[in-house]
Amino acid sequence: QVQLVESGGGLVQAGGSLRLSCAASGRIFSTYAMGWFRQAPGKEREFVADISRGGGNTYYADSVKGRFTASRDNAKNTVYLQMNSLKPEDTALYYCAASVNYGSRSPLDFRSWGQGTQVTVSS
């Protein structure tokens, strides 16, 4: 398995931007597809975005499409989530996760999870 640590969360005004990072340990990072999820208080964890092993394919939830961009640097064992035009409804704890398969957006298919980083968007 791979160990994941997220960073980059914080408090930002609506319309602002943040870039989340997720650093992975281990030499096999490039063998995992990576996903971003979020969970707001009282709500279920929801899919945000994912990226294939080589970074050539990405997929986004409709709620973030056109505003968020996932990328990865396998040489640095890091995946990123650039978040622009943030809205108050984007407020949540954001998690990165690793999966052996690309294409499933269910949290059940992701075997390794970080501890999460809080994103708060004020109106």
Short mmCIF file of C-alpha atoms in Angstrom, two decimals:
data_model
loop_
_atom_site.label_atom_id
_atom_site.label_comp_id
_atom_site.label_asym_id
_atom_site.label_seq_id
_atom_site.Cartn_x
_atom_site.Cartn_y
_atom_site.Cartn_z
CA GLN A 1 0.00 0.00 0.00
CA VAL A 2 0.93 3.62 -0.31
CA GLN A 3 0.81 6.22 2.46
CA LEU A 4 -0.73 9.58 1.57
CA VAL A 5 -0.47 13.02 3.19
CA GLU A 6 -2.55 15.96 1.97
CA SER A 7 -1.68 19.62 2.39
CA GLY A 8 -2.66 23.01 1.04
CA GLY A 9 -6.08 23.50 2.54
CA GLY A 10 -7.14 26.70 4.22
CA LEU A 11 -9.62 29.54 4.40
CA VAL A 12 -10.32 31.46 1.20
CA GLN A 13 -12.97 33.89 0.01
CA ALA A 14 -15.46 32.92 -2.65
CA GLY A 15 -13.90 33.28 -6.06
CA GLY A 16 -10.44 32.51 -4.76
CA SER A 17 -8.08 29.63 -5.47
CA LEU A 18 -6.22 26.94 -3.60
CA ARG A 19 -3.91 24.14 -4.67
CA LEU A 20 -4.02 20.93 -2.71
CA SER A 21 -1.10 18.54 -2.72
CA CYS A 22 -0.99 14.88 -1.82
CA ALA A 23 2.43 13.37 -1.19
CA ALA A 24 2.80 9.60 -1.41
CA SER A 25 5.41 7.35 0.11
CA GLY A 26 6.81 4.32 -1.63
CA ARG A 27 8.29 3.56 -5.01
CA ILE A 28 5.09 2.32 -6.60
CA PHE A 29 3.15 5.59 -6.70
CA SER A 30 3.04 5.54 -10.49
CA THR A 31 1.16 2.25 -10.47
CA TYR A 32 -1.85 3.84 -8.77
CA ALA A 33 -4.66 5.88 -10.19
CA MET A 34 -5.36 8.73 -7.80
CA GLY A 35 -8.61 10.30 -6.72
CA TRP A 36 -9.79 13.32 -4.80
CA PHE A 37 -12.86 13.15 -2.60
CA ARG A 38 -14.49 15.55 -0.18
CA GLN A 39 -16.81 15.34 2.77
CA ALA A 40 -18.80 18.17 4.24
CA PRO A 41 -20.28 17.99 7.75
CA GLY A 42 -23.38 15.81 7.80
CA LYS A 43 -22.87 14.64 4.23
CA GLU A 44 -21.47 11.55 2.62
CA ARG A 45 -18.03 11.47 1.09
CA GLU A 46 -18.27 12.42 -2.57
CA PHE A 47 -16.07 12.02 -5.60
CA VAL A 48 -14.36 15.17 -6.88
CA ALA A 49 -11.79 14.13 -9.49
CA ASP A 50 -9.42 11.40 -10.50
CA ILE A 51 -6.34 10.98 -12.64
CA SER A 52 -4.85 7.97 -14.36
CA ARG A 53 -1.45 6.45 -13.56
CA GLY A 54 0.43 8.44 -16.16
CA GLY A 55 -1.69 11.57 -15.77
CA GLY A 56 -3.05 11.46 -19.28
CA ASN A 57 -6.64 10.97 -18.27
CA THR A 58 -8.72 12.92 -15.78
CA TYR A 59 -12.37 12.95 -14.82
CA TYR A 60 -14.35 15.43 -12.76
CA ALA A 61 -17.60 15.62 -10.90
CA ASP A 62 -20.06 17.93 -12.64
CA SER A 63 -20.01 20.25 -9.63
CA VAL A 64 -16.31 21.08 -10.13
CA LYS A 65 -15.86 20.64 -13.86
CA GLY A 66 -14.20 23.66 -15.42
CA ARG A 67 -13.03 24.97 -12.03
CA PHE A 68 -10.81 22.19 -10.64
CA THR A 69 -7.82 20.53 -12.30
CA ALA A 70 -6.09 17.37 -11.17
CA SER A 71 -2.47 16.71 -12.09
CA ARG A 72 0.39 14.55 -10.90
CA ASP A 73 4.16 14.45 -10.86
CA ASN A 74 5.26 10.83 -10.58
CA ALA A 75 8.89 11.83 -10.16
CA LYS A 76 7.85 13.68 -6.99
CA ASN A 77 5.27 11.09 -5.89
CA THR A 78 2.72 13.88 -5.67
CA VAL A 79 -0.76 14.53 -6.99
CA TYR A 80 -2.34 17.97 -7.05
CA LEU A 81 -5.78 19.52 -7.16
CA GLN A 82 -5.90 23.09 -8.43
CA MET A 83 -9.15 24.68 -7.31
CA ASN A 84 -10.25 27.94 -8.91
CA SER A 85 -13.42 30.03 -8.62
CA LEU A 86 -14.15 28.48 -5.26
CA LYS A 87 -17.67 28.59 -3.89
CA PRO A 88 -18.97 28.28 -0.33
CA GLU A 89 -20.44 24.90 -1.28
CA ASP A 90 -16.90 23.64 -1.91
CA THR A 91 -16.26 23.82 1.83
CA ALA A 92 -15.30 20.32 3.00
CA LEU A 93 -12.55 18.05 4.19
CA TYR A 94 -10.65 16.99 1.07
CA TYR A 95 -9.02 13.59 0.79
CA CYS A 96 -6.74 12.01 -1.74
CA ALA A 97 -6.89 8.28 -2.31
CA ALA A 98 -5.14 5.61 -4.36
CA SER A 99 -6.69 2.90 -6.48
CA VAL A 100 -5.21 0.07 -8.52
CA ASN A 101 -7.81 0.70 -11.20
CA TYR A 102 -8.64 3.88 -13.03
CA GLY A 103 -12.25 4.58 -13.81
CA SER A 104 -14.15 3.72 -10.66
CA ARG A 105 -15.36 6.73 -8.75
CA SER A 106 -16.62 4.81 -5.74
CA PRO A 107 -14.75 5.34 -2.46
CA LEU A 108 -14.96 1.58 -1.95
CA ASP A 109 -12.51 1.03 -4.80
CA PHE A 110 -9.79 3.19 -3.27
CA ARG A 111 -7.57 1.26 -0.90
CA SER A 112 -5.36 3.97 0.58
CA TRP A 113 -6.47 7.31 2.01
CA GLY A 114 -4.84 10.38 3.44
CA GLN A 115 -6.00 12.11 6.60
CA GLY A 116 -7.64 14.99 4.76
CA THR A 117 -7.08 18.73 4.51
CA GLN A 118 -9.78 21.26 5.35
CA VAL A 119 -10.96 23.74 2.74
CA THR A 120 -13.25 26.52 3.90
CA VAL A 121 -14.71 29.03 1.46
CA SER A 122 -16.32 32.14 2.92
CA SER A 123 -19.03 34.08 1.13
#
